[in-house]
Coordinates of C-alpha atoms and ligand atoms in Angstrom, one line a residue:
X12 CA 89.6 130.7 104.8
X13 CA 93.4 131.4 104.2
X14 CA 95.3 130.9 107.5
X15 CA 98.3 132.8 108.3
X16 CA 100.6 132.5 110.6
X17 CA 103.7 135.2 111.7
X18 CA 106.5 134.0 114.2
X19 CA 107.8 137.0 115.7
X20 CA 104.9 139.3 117.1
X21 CA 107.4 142.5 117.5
X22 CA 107.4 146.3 115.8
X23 CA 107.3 144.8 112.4
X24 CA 104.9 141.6 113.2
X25 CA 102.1 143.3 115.0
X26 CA 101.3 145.8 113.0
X27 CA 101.8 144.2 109.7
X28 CA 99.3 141.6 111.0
X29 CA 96.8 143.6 112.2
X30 CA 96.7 145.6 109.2
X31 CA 96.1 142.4 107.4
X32 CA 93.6 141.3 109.6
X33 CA 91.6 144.3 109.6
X34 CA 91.7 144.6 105.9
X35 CA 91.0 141.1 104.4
X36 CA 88.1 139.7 107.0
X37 CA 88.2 136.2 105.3
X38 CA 91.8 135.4 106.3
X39 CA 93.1 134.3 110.1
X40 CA 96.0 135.6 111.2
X41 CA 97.8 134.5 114.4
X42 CA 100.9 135.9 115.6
X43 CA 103.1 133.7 118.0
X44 CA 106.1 134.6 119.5
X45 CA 108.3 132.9 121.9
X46 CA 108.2 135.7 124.5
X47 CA 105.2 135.0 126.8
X48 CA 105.2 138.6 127.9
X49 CA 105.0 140.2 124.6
X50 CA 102.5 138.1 124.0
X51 CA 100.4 138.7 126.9
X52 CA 100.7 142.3 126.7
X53 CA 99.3 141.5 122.8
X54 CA 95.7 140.1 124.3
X55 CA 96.0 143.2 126.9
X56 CA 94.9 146.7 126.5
X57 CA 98.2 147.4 127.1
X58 CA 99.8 146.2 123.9
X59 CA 103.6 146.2 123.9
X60 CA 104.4 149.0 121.6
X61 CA 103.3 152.6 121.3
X62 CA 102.1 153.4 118.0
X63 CA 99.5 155.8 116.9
X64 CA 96.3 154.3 116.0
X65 CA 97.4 150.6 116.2
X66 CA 95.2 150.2 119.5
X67 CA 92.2 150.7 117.4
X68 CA 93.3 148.7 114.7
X69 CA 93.8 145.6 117.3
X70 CA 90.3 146.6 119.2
X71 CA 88.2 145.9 115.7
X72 CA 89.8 142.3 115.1
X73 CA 91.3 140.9 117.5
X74 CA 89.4 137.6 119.0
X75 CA 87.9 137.8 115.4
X76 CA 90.1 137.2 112.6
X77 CA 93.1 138.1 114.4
X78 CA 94.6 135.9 117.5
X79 CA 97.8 135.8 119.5
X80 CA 99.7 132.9 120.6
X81 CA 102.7 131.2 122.2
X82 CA 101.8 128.0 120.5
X83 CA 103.7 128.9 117.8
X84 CA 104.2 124.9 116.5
X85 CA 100.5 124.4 116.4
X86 CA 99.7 127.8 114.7
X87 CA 102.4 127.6 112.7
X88 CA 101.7 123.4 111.3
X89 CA 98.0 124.9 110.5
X90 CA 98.9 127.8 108.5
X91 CA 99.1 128.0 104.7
X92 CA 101.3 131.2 104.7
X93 CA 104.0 131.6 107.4
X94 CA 105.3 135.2 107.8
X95 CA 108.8 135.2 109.7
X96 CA 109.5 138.2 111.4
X97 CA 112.0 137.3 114.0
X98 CA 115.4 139.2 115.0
X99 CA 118.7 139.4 112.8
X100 CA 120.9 140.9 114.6
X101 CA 124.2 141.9 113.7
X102 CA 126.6 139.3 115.2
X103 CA 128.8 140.3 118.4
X104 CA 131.7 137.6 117.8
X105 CA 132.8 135.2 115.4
X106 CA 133.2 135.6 111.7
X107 CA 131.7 139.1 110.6
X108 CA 131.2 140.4 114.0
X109 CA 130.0 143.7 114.1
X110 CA 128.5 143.7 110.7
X111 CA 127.1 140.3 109.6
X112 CA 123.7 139.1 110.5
X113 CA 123.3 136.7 112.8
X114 CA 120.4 134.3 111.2
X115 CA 120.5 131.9 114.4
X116 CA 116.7 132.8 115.0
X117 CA 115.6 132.2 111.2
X118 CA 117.8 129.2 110.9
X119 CA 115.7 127.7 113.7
X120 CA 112.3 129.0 112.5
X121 CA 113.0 127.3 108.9
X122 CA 114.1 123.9 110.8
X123 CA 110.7 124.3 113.1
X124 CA 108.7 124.9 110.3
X125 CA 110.0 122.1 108.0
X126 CA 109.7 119.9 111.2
X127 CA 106.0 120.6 112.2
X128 CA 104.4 120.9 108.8
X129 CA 101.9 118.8 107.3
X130 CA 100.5 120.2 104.2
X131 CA 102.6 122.9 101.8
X132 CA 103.2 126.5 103.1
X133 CA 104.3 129.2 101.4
X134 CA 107.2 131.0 104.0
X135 CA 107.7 134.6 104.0
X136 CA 110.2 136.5 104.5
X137 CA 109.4 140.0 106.3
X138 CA 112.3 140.3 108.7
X139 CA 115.1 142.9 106.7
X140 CA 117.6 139.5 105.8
X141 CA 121.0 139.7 103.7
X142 CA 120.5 139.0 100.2
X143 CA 120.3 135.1 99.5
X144 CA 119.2 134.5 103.1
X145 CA 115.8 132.8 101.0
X146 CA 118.2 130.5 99.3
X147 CA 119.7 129.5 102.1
X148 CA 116.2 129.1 103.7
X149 CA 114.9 127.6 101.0
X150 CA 117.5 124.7 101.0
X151 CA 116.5 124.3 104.8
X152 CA 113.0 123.7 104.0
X153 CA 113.4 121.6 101.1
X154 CA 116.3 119.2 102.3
X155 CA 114.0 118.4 105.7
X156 CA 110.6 118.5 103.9
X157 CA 109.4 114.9 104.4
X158 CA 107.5 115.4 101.2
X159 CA 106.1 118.7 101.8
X160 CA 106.1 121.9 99.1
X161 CA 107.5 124.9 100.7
X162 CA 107.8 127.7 98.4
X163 CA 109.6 131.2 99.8
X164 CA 108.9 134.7 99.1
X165 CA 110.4 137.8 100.1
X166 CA 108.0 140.6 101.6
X167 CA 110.5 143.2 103.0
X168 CA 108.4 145.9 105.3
X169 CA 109.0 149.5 104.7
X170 CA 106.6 151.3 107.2
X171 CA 108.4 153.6 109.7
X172 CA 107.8 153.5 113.2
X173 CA 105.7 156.7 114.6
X174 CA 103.6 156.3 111.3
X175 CA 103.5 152.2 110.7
X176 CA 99.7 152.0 110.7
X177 CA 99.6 155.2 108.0
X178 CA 102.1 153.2 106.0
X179 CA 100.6 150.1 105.8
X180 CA 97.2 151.7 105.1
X181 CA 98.3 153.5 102.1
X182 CA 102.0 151.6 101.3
X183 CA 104.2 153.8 98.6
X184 CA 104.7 149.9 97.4
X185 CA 104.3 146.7 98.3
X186 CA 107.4 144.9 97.5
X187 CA 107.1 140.6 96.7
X188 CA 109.8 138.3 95.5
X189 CA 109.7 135.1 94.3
X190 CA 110.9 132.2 92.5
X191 CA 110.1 132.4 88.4
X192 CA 109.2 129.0 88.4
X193 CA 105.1 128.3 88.0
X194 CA 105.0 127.3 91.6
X195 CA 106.9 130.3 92.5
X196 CA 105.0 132.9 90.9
X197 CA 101.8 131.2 92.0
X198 CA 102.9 131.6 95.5
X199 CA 103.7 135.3 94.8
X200 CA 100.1 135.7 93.0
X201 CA 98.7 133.9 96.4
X202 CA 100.3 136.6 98.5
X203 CA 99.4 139.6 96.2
X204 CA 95.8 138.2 95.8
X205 CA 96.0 139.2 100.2
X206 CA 97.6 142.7 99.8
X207 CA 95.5 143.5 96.1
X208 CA 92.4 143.4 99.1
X209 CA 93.4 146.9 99.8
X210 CA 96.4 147.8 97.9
X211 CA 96.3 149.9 94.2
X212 CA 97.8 146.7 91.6
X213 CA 99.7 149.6 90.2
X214 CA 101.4 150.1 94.3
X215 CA 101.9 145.9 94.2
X216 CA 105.4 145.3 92.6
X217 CA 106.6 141.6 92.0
X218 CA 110.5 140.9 91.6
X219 CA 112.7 137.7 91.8
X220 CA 113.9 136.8 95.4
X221 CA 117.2 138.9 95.2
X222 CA 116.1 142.2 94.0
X223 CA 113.9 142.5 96.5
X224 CA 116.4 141.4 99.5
X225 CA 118.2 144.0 97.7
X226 CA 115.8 146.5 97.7
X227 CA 115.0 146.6 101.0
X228 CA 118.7 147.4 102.1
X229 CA 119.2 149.6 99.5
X230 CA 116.3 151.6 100.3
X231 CA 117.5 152.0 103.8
X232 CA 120.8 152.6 102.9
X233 CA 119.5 155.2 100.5
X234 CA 117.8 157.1 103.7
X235 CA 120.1 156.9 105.8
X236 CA 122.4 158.4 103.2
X237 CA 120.4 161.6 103.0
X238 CA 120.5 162.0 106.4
X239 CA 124.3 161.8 106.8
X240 CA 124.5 163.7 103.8
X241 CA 122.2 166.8 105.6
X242 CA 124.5 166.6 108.5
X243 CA 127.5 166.2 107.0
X244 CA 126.7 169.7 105.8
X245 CA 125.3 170.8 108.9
X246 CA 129.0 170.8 110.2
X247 CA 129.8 172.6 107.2
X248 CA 127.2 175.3 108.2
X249 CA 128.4 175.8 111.9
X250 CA 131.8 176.5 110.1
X251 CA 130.8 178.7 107.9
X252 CA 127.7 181.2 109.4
X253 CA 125.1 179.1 106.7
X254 CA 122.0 178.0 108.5
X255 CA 121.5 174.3 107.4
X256 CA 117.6 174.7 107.9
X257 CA 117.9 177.0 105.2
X258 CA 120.3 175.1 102.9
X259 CA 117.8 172.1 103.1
X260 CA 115.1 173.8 102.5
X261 CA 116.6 175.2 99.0
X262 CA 118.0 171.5 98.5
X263 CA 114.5 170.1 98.8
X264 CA 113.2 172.5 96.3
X265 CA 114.7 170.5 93.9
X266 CA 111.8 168.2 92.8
X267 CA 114.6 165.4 92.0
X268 CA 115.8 165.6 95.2
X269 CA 112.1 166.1 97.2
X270 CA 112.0 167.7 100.5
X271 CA 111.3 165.0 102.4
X272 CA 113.9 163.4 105.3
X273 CA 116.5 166.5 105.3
X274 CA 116.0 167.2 108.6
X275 CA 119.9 167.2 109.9
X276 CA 119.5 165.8 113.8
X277 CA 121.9 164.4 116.1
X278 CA 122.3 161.1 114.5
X279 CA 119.8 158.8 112.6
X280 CA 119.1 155.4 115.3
X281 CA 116.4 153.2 115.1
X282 CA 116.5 148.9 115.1
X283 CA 116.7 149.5 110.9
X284 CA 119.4 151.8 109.7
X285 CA 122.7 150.9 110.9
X286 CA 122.3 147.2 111.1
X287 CA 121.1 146.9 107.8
X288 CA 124.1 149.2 106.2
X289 CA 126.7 147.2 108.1
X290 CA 124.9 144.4 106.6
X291 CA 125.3 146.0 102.8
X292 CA 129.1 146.4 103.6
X293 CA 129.7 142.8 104.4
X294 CA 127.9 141.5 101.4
X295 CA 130.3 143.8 99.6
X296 CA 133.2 143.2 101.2
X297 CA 132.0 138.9 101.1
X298 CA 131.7 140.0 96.9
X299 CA 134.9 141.4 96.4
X300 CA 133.7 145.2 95.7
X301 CA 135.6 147.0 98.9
X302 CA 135.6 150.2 97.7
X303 CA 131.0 149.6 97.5
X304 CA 131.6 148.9 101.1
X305 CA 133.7 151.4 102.0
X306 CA 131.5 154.2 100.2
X307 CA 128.4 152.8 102.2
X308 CA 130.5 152.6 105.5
X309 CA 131.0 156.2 105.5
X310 CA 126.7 156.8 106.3
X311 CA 127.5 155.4 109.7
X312 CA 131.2 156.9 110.1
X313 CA 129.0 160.4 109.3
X314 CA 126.7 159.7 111.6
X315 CA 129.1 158.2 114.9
X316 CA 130.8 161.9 114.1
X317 CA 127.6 163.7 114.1
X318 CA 126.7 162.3 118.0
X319 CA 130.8 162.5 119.3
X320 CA 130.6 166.3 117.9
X321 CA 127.2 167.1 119.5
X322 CA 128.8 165.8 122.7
X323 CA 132.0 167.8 122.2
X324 CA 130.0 171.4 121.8
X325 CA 128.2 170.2 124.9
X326 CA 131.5 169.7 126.6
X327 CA 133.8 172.1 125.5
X328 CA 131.1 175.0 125.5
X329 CA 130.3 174.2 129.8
X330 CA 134.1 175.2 129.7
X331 CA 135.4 171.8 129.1
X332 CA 133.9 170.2 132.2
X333 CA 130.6 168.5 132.5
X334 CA 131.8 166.5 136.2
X335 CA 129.2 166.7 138.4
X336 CA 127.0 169.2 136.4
X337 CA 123.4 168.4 136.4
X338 CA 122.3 167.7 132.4
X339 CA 118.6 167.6 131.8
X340 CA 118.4 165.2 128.5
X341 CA 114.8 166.0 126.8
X342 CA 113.5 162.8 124.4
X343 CA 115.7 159.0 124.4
X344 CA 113.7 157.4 121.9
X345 CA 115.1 157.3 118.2
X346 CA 112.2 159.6 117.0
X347 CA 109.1 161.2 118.1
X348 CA 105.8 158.9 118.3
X349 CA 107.6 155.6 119.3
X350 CA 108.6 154.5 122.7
X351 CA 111.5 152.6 121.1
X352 CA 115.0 152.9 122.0
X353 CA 116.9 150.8 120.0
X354 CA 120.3 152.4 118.3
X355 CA 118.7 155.7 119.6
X356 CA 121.6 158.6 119.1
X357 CA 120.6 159.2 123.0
X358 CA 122.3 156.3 123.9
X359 CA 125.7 157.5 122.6
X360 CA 125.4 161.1 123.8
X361 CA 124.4 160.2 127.2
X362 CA 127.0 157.2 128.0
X363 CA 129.6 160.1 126.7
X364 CA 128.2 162.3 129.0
X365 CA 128.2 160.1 131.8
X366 CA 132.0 159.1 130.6
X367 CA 132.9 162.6 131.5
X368 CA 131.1 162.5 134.7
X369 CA 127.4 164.7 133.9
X370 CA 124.4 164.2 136.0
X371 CA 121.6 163.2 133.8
X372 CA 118.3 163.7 134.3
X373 CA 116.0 161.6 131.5
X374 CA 112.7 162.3 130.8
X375 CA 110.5 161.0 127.8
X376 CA 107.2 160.3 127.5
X377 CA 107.2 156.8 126.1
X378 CA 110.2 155.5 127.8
X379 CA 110.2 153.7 130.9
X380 CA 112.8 153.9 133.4
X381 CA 114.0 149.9 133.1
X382 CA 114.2 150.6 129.6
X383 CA 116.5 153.7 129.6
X384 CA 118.9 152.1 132.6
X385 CA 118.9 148.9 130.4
X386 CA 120.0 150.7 127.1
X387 CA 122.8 152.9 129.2
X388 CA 124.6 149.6 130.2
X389 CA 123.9 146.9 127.4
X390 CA 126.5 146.0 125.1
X391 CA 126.4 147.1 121.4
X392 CA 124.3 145.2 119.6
X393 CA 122.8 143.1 122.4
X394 CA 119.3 144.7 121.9
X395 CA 118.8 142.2 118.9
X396 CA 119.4 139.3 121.2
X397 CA 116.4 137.9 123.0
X398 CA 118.2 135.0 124.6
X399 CA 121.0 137.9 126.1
X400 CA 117.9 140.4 127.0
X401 CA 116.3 137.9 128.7
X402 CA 119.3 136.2 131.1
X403 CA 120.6 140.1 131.9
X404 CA 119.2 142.1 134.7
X405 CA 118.6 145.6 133.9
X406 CA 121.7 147.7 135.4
X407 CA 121.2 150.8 137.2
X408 CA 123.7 154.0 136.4
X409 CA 123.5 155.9 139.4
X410 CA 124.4 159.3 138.1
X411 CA 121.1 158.9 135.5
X412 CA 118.0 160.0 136.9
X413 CA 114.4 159.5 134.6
X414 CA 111.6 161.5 136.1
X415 CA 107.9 162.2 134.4
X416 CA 107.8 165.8 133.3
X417 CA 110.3 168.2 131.5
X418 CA 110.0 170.6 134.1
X419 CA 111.7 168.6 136.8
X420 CA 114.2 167.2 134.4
X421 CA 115.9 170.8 133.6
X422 CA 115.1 172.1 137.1
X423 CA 118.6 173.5 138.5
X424 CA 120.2 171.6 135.5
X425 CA 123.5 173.6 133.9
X426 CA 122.2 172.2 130.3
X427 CA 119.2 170.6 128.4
X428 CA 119.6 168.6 125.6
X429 CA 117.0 168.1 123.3
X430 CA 117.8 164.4 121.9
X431 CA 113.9 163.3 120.0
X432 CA 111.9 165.8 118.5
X433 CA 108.6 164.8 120.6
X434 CA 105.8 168.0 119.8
X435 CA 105.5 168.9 123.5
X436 CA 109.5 169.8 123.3
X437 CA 108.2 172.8 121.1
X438 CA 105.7 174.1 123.5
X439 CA 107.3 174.2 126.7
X440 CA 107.7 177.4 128.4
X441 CA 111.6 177.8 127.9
X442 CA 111.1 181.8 130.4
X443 CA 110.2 179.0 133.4
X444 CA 113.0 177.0 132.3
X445 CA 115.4 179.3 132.4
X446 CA 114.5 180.9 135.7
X447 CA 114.8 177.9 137.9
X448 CA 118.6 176.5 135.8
X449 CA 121.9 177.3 136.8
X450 CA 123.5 180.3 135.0
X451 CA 124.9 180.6 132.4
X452 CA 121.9 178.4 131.1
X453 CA 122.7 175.9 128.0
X454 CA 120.4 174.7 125.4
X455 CA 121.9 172.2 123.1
X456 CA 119.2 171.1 120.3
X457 CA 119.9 168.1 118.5
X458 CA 116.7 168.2 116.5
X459 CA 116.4 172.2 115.9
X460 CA 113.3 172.4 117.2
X461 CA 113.2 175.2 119.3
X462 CA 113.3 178.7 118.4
X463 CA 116.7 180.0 118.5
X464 CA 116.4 183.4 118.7
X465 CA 113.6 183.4 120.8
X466 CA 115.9 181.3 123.5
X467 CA 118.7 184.0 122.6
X468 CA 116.6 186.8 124.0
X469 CA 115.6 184.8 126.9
X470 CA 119.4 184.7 128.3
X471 CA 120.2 181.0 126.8
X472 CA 123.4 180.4 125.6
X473 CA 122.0 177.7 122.4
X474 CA 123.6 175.4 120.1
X475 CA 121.4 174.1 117.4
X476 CA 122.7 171.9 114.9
X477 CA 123.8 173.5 111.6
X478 CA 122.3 177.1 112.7
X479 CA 124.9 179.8 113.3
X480 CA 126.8 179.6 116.6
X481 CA 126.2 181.6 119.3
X482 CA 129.2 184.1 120.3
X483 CA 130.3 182.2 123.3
X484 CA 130.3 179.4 121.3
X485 CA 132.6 180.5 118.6
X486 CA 135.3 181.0 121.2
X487 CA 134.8 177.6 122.1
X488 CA 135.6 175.8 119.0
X489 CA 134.5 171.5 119.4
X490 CA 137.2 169.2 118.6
X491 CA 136.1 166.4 116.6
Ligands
UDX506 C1 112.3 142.3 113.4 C2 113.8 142.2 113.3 O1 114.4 142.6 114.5 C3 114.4 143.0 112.2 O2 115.7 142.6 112.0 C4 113.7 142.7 111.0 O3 114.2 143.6 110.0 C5 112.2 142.8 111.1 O4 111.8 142.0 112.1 P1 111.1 144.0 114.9 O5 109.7 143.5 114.7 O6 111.2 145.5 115.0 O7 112.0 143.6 113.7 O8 111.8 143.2 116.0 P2 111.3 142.9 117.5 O9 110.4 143.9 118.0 O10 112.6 142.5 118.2 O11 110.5 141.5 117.2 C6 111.0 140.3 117.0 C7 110.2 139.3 117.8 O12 110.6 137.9 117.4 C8 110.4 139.3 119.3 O13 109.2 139.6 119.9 C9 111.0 137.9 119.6 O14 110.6 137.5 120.9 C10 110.5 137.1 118.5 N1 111.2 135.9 118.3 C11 112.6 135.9 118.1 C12 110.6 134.6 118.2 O15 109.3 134.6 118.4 N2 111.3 133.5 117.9 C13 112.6 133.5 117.8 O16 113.2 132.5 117.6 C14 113.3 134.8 117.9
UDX507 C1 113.1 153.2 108.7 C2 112.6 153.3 107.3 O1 112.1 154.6 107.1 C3 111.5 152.3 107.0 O2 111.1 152.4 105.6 C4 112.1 150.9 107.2 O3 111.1 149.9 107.1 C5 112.6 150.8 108.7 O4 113.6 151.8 108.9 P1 112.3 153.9 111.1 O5 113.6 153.4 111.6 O6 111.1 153.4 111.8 O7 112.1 153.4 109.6 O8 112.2 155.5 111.1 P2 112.6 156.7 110.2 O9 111.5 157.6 110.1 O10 113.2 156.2 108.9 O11 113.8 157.4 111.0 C6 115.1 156.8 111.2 C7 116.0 157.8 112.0 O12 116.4 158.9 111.1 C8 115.3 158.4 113.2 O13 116.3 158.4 114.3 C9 115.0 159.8 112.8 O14 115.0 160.7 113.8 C10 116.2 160.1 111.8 N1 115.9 161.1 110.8 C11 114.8 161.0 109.9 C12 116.6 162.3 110.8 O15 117.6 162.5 111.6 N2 116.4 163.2 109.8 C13 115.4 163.1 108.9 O16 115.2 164.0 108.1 C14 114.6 161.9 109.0

């Protein structure tokens, strides 16, 4: 039986593993993770993230083929495959603050391996890691390996959270790199021999360590590019009467540009996209090609524009005031079908609110309220940090309020804000909304989901990104 073992049992461990479990019944997989809560909450039937059909996933093989554990030295010194899925978070000081990763927690899972090991492993890395970060590893391994062959692959993950379990089911690819030495591409044959279980070969590509470090950042960078490319013309569109629904809609048409992620929002968030472009522009900028990193700076400049401008129509169209006015904010995590927070546009929009003195009233489904008060007074970047999470309190922001319907979060509220596109946000009935708000009633919709016109006729005054502008809020021009 082939053991595995993945330190780091978070969004991108837990799933991956159980997928694995389920799907090749003659391999053990433990998970281990330093956190003893996570882990708990792991052997609970609470697990400690919210994604669609994962439960059931974990229900069929867990206690069977699939275990989790804070022992991680024992798991990991029995295991001939160690996944390593811990944080790299962009560093908050030193050299490359704000846009290096911070390999503190893989450094130190590379010494622990090489230290507890007693027969050869093959270590994998599935945490999103700057290009060369295996060779770097691999010199760890090798300069403290008593004897022992380590050989490293890189495995980047590419499922999206809301969908993860879909994803890793039926993956577009399967990405492994490796050394092209015989022991190398044995080690990658070893790991594709686990995938190949219930992967297409065809879906199963192999590459050399770098291009597939690569790949991974590129691909995100690549998304995240079409996003700030939709919304960079959805500011276009407000200018100019175009509907940007429509625009993408004709764009996607285009079968070699695919309509898929054109959806202009009020920012792209999630743990993935930011961190690993800043990460592309310091590799850039570390090999000499500014003008690279310059070019893939400008997603995130986009996108920090496309949150401050939402906030300014909100602003300048409640007649340049929001002090004291009661805001009802609709959605906080970065998309719909994930209780995760992390770099969620919500964050920005309601601190800038709360800058200029709103009420908030928060409500989301799969938020909790430590977790929303936490996010509205951490530091940048300090999500990524475990040993900072852990030491910090959670703050309280006493002009935020989180209640549990939508109802009570817009009642007697000047504005809503529609900040994730959650499918109950669609449904609700906006006539009952708008009878018990203050006048004259604001919708601002940072997803476009609602239906504009529909609102219009209600009495709403609505700002929707990229669709036409109301009247009232043509005289009311945003400065960026
Ligand atoms: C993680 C990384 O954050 C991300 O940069 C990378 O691209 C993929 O892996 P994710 O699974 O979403 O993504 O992160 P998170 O949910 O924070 O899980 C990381 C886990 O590692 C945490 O549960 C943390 O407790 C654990 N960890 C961290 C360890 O077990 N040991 C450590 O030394 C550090
Ligand atoms: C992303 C990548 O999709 C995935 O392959 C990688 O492994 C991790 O990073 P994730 O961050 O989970 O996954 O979610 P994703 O669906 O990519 O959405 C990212 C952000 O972009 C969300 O805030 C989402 O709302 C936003 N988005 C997405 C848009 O604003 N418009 C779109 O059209 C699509």
């Amino acid at each position: 039986m082939v053991k595995i073992c993945c330190i780091g049992a978070g969004y991108v461990g837990g799933p991956t593993m159980a997928v694995i479990a389920l799907k090749c019944p003659s391999v053990e997989v433990v998970v281990v993770d330093i956190s003893v809560s996570r882990i708990t909450a792991w052997n609970s039937d609470q697990l400690p993230i919210y994604e669609p059909g994962l439960d059931d996933v974990v229900e069929q093989c867990r206690g069977r083929n699939l275990f989790f554990s804070t022992d991680v030295e024992k798991h990991v010194a029995e295991a001939d495959m160690v996944f390593v899925s811990v944080n790299t978070p962009t560093k908050t000081r030193g050299l490359g603050a704000g846009k290096a990763a911070d390999l503190t927690y893989w450094e130190s899972a590379a010494r622990m391996i090489a230290d507890v090991s007693k027969s050869d492993k093959i270590v994998v890395e599935k945490s999103t890691v700057p290009v060369k970060t295996a060779e770097a590893i691999e010199k760890i391994l090798t300069h403290n390996s008593k004897g022992i062959k380590f050989q490293i692959l890189s495995n980047p993950e590419f499922l999206a959270e809301g969908t993860a379990i879909e994803d890793l089911f039926t993956p577009d690819r399967v990405l492994i790199g490796g050394r092209e030495t015989p022991d190398g591409q044995k080690a990658v044959q070893a790991l594709k021999d686990i995938y190949s279980q219930w992967v297409p070969e065809d879906r199963i590509l192999t590459t050399n360590l770098w291009s597939a470090e690569l790949s991974k950042l590129a691909a995100n960078a690549f998304l995240a590019q079409r996003i700030s490319s939709v919304n960079a013309m959805s500011a276009l569109c407000e200018s100019t009467g175009a509907d940007v629904t429509q625009v993408s809609y004709a764009v996607g048409k285009d079968t070699r540009i695919g309509p898929k992620f054109l959806n202009a929002s009020v920012g792209f968030g999630g743990s993935c996209f930011q961190k690993d472009i800043l990460n592309l522009v310091y590799i850039c900028e570390c090999n000499g090609l500014p003008e690279v990193a310059e070019y893939w700076r400008q997603v995130i400049k986009i996108n920090d524009y496309q949150k401050s401008r939402f906030v300014n129509r909100i602003v300048s169209s409640m007649f340049n005031t929001v002090a004291n006015k009661k805001i009802g904010i609709l959605g906080f995590a970065f998309k719909k079908d994930t209780g995760d927070t992390r770099e969620t546009p919500a964050i920005d929009v309601c601190k800038c609110l709360l800058g200029d003195k709103a009420r908030l009233s928060i409500y989301d489904p799969q938020v909790t309220e430590d977790q929303i008060q936490r996010d509205l007074t951490l530091s940048k970047f300090y999500w990524d940090h475990p040993e900072h999470l852990q030491s910090l309190s959670p703050g309280t922001v006493k002009q935020v309020s989180i209640v549990w319907d939508a109802y009570s979060a817009v009642k007697d509220a000047h504005g809503l804000c529609i900040l994730t596109e959650w499918d109950e946000f669609k449904t609700l009935d906006f006539q009952k909304i708008y009878d018990n708000m203050q006048k004259p009633a604001f919708v601002f919709d940072g997803r476009n989901i609602v239906n504009v016109e529909k609102l219009r006729e209600i009495g709403f005054i609505v700002y929707s990104i990229g669709r036409p502008v109301d009247a009232w809020l043509k005289d009311m021009p945003a400065v960026a």
